[in-house]
PDB file of C-alpha atoms in Angstrom:
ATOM      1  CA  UNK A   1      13.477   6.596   1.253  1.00 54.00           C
ATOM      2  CA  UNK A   2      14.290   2.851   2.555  1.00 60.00           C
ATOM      3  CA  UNK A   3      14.335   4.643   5.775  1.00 73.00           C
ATOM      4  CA  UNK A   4      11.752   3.100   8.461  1.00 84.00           C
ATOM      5  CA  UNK A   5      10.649   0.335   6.154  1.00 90.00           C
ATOM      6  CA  UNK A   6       7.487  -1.326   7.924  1.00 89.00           C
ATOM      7  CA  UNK A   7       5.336  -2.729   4.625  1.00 93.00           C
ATOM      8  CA  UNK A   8       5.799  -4.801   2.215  1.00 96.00           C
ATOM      9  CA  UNK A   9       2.691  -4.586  -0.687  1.00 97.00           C
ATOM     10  CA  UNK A  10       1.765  -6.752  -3.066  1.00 97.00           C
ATOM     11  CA  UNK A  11      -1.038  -6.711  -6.015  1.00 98.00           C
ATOM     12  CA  UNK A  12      -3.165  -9.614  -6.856  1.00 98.00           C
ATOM     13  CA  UNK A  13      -5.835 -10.523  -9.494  1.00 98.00           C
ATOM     14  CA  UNK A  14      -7.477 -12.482  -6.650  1.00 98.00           C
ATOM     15  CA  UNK A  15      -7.499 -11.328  -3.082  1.00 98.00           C
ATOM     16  CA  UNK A  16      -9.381 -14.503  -1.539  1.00 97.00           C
ATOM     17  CA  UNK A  17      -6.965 -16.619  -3.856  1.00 97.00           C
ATOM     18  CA  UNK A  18      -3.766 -14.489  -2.854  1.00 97.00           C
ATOM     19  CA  UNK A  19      -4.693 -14.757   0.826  1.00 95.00           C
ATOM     20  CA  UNK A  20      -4.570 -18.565   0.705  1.00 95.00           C
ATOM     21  CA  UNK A  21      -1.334 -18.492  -1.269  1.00 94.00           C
ATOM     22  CA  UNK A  22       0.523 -16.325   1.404  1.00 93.00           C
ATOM     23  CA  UNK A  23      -0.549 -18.397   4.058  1.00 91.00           C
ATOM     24  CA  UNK A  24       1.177 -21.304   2.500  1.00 92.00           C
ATOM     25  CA  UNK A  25       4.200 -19.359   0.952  1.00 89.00           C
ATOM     26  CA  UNK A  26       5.369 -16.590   3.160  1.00 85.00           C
ATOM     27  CA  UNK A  27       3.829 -17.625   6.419  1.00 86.00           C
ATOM     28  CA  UNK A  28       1.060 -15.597   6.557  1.00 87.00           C
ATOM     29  CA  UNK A  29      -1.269 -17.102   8.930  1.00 79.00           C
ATOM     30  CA  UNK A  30      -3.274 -13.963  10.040  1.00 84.00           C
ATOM     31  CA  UNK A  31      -4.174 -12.152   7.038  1.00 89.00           C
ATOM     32  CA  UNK A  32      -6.848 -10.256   7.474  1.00 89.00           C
ATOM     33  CA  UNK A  33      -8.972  -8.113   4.883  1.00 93.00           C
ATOM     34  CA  UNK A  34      -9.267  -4.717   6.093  1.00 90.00           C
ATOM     35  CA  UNK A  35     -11.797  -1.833   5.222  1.00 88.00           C
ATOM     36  CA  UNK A  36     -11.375   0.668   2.136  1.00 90.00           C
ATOM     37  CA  UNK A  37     -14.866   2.166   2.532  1.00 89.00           C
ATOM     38  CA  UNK A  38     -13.234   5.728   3.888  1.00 90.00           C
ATOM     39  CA  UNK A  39     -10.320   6.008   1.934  1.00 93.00           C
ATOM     40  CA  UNK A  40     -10.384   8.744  -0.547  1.00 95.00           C
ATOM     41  CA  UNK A  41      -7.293   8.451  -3.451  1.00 96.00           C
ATOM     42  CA  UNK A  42      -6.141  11.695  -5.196  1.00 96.00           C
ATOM     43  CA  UNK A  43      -4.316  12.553  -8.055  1.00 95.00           C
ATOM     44  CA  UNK A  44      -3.020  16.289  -8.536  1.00 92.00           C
ATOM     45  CA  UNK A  45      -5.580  17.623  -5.493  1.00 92.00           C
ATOM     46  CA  UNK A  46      -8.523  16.080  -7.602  1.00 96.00           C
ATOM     47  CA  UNK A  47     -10.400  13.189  -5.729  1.00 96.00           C
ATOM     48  CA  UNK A  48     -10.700  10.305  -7.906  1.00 96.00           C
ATOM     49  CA  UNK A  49     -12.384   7.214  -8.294  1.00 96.00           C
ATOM     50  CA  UNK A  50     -10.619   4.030  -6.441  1.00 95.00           C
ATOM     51  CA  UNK A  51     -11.985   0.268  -5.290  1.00 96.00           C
ATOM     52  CA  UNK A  52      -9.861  -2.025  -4.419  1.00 97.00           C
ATOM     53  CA  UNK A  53      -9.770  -4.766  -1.713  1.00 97.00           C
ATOM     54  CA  UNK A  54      -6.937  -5.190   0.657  1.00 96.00           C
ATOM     55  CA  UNK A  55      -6.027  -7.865   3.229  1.00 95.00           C
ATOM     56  CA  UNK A  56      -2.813  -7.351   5.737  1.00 92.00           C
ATOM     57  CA  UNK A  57      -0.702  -9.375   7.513  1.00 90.00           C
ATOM     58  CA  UNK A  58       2.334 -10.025   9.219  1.00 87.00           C
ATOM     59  CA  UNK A  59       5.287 -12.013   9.752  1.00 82.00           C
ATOM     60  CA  UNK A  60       8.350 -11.118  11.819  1.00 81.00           C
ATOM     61  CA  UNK A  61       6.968  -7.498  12.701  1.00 82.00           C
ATOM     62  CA  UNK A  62       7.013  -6.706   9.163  1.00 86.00           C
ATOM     63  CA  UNK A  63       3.163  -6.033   7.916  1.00 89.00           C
ATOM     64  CA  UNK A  64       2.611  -7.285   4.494  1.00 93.00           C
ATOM     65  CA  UNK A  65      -0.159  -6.163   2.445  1.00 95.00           C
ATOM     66  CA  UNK A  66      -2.087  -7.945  -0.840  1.00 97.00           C
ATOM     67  CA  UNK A  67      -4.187  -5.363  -2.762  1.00 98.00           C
ATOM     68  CA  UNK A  68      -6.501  -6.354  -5.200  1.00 98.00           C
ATOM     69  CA  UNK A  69      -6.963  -3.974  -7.936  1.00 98.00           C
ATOM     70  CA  UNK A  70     -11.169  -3.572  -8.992  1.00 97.00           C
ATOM     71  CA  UNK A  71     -11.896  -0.409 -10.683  1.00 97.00           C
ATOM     72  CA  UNK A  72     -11.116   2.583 -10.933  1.00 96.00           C
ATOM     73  CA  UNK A  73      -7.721   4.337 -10.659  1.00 95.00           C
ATOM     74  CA  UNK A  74      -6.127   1.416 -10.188  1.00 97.00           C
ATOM     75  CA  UNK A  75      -4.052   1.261 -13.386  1.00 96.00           C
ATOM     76  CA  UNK A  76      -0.805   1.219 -11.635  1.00 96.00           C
ATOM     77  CA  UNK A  77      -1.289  -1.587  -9.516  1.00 97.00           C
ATOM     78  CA  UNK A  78      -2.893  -3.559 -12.482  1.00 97.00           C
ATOM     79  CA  UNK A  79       0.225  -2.871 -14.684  1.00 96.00           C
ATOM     80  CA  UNK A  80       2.177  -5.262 -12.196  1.00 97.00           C
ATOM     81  CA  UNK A  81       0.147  -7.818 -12.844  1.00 98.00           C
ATOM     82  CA  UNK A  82       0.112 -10.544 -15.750  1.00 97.00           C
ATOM     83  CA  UNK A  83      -1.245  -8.524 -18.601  1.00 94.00           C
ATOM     84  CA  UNK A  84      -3.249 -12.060 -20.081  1.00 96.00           C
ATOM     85  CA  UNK A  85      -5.594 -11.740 -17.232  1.00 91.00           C
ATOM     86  CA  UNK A  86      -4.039 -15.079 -15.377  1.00 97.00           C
ATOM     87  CA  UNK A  87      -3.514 -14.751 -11.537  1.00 97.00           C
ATOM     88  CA  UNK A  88      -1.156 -13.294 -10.755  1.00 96.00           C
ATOM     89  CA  UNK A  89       0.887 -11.742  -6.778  1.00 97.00           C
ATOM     90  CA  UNK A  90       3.557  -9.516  -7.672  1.00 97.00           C
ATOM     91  CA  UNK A  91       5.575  -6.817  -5.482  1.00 97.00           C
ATOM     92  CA  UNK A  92       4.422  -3.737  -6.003  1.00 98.00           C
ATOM     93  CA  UNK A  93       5.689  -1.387  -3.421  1.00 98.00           C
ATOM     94  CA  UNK A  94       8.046  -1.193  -0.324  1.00 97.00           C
ATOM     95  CA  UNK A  95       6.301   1.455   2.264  1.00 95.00           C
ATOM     96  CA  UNK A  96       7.993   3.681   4.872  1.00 94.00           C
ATOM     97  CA  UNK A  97       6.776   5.440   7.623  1.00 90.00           C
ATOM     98  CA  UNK A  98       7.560   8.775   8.790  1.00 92.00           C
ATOM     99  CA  UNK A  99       6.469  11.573  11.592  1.00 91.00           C
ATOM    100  CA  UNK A 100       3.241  13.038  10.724  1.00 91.00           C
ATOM    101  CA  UNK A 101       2.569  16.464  10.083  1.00 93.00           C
ATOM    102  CA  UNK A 102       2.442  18.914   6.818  1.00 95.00           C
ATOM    103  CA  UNK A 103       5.830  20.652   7.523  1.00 97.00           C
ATOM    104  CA  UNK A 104       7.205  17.090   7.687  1.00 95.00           C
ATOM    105  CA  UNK A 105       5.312  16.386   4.365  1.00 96.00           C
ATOM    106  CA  UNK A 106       6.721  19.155   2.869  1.00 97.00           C
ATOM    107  CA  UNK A 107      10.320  18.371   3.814  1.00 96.00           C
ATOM    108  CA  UNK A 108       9.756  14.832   3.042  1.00 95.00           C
ATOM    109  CA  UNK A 109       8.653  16.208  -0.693  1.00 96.00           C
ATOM    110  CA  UNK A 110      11.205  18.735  -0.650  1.00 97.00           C
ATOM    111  CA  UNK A 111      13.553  15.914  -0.671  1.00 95.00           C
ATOM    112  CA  UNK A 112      11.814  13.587  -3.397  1.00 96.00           C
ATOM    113  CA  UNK A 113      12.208  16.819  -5.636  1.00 97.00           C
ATOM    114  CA  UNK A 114      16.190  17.117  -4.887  1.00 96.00           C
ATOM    115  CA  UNK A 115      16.246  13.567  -6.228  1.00 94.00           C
ATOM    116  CA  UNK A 116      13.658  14.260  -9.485  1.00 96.00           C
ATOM    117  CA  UNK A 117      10.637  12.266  -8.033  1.00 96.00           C
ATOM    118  CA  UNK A 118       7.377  13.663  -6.456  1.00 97.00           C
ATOM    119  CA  UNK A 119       4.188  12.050  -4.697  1.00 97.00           C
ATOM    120  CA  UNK A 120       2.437  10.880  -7.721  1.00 97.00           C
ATOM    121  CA  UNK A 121      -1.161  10.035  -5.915  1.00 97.00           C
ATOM    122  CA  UNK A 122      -2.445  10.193  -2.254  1.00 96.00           C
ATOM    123  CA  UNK A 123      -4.253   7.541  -0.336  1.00 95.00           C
ATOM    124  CA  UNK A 124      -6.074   9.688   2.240  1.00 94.00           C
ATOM    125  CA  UNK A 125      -7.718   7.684   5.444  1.00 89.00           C
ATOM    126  CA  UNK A 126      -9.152  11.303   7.245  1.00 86.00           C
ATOM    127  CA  UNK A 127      -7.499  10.357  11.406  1.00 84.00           C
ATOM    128  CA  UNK A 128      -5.885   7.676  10.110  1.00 86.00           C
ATOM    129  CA  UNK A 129      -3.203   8.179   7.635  1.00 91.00           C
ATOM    130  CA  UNK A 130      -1.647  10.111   4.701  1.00 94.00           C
ATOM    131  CA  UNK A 131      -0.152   7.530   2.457  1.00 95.00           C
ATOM    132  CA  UNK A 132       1.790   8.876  -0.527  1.00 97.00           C
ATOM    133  CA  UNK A 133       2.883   6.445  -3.719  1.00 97.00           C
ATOM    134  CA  UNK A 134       6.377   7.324  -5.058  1.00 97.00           C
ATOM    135  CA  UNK A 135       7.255   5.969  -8.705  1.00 97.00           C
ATOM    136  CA  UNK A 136      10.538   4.346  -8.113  1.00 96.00           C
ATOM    137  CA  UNK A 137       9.702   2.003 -10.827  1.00 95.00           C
ATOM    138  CA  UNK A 138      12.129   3.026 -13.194  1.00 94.00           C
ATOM    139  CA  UNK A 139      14.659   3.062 -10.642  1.00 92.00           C
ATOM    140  CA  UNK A 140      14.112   0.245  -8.594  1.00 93.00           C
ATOM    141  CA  UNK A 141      11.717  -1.840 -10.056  1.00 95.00           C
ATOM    142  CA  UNK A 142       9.037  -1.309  -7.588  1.00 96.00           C
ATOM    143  CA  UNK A 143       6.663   1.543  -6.067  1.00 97.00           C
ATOM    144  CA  UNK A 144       7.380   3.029  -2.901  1.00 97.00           C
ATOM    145  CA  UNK A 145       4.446   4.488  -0.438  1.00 96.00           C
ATOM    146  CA  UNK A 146       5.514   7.272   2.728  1.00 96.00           C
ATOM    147  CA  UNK A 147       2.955   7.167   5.282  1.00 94.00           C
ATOM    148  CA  UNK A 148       2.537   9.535   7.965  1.00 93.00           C
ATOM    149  CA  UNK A 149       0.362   7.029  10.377  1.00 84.00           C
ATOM    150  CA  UNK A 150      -1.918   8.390  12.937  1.00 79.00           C
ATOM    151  CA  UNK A 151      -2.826   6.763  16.771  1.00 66.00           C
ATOM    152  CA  UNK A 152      -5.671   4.626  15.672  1.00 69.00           C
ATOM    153  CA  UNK A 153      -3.302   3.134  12.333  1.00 65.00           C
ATOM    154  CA  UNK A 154      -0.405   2.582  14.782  1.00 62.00           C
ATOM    155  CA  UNK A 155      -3.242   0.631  16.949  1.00 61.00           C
ATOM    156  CA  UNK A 156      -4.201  -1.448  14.184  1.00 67.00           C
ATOM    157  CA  UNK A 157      -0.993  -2.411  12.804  1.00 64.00           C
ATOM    158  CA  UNK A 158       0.230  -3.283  16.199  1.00 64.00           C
ATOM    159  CA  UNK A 159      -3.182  -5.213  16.415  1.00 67.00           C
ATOM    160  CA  UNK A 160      -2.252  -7.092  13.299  1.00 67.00           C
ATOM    161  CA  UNK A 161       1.369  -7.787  14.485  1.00 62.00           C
ATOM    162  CA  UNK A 162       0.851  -9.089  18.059  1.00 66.00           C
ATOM    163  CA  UNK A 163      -2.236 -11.026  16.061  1.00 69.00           C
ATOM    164  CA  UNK A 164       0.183 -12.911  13.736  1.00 66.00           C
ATOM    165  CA  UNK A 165       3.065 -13.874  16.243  1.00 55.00           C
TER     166      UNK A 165
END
């Protein structure tokens, strides 16, 4: 799973607030707050309802990403964060990439069940990317996310890369 390791994501109570803080701790100059508009999230094939607001970044090549949790189902961000309502930026997830493709997908899941974890929910970005969230929690601490990127993704996060050398 650590395999092709590109993201780094993060949850905040306060995206604007969390942006500012990055800039000034980790080096995040270029953080940018990206669309969420067309994203669709799923849990067990059922579409369900998401909002959240996202920034990225990067530093060194490595794209970092601050999601702010707003309604929906967004309990498992929300559950990293301080549970008295303070602000809060805590790691939530480490995110790999990997070919794209449903026999891929299927291997890749084929493998997560060998080792007694599935895909737990879908982020699905139709031409853009299949993102899958993995609860390693109990394991490592942390969430992990396998993306299958398409063209115009790879575009952007190259964008955002070249943007914040």
């Amino acid at each position: 799973m650590f395999a092709n390791v590109w993201q780094v994501g993060y949850v905040a109570t306060d995206l604007d607030r969390a942006m500012e803080e990055a800039a000034q701790t980790l080096g995040l100059e270029h953080c940018i707050e990206v669309p969420t508009d067309t994203a669709e999230f799923v849990v067990d094939g059922e579409v369900r309802p998401w909002e959240t607001r996202i920034a990225m970044g990067s530093r060194g090549g490595l794209i970092v990403e601050i999601i702010e949790p707003v309604r929906g189902e967004v309990g498992f961000y929300r559950d990293y964060l301080p549970q008295d309502g303070s602000y809060g930026l805590r790691l939530h997830h480490l995110a790999a990439f990997m070919e794209p493709g449903d026999e891929a997908w299927a291997a890749m899941e084929g493998v997560l069940a060998g080792a007694g974890l599935k895909v737990d929910s879908l982020v699905l970005i139709p031409g853009r990317v299949r993102a899958g969230y993995v609860d390693t929690s109990a394991q490592l601490g942390h969430w992990m996310e396998i993306c299958q990127l398409q063209p115009d993704d790879i575009a952007t996060f190259t964008g955002i890369v070249r943007d914040s050398s």
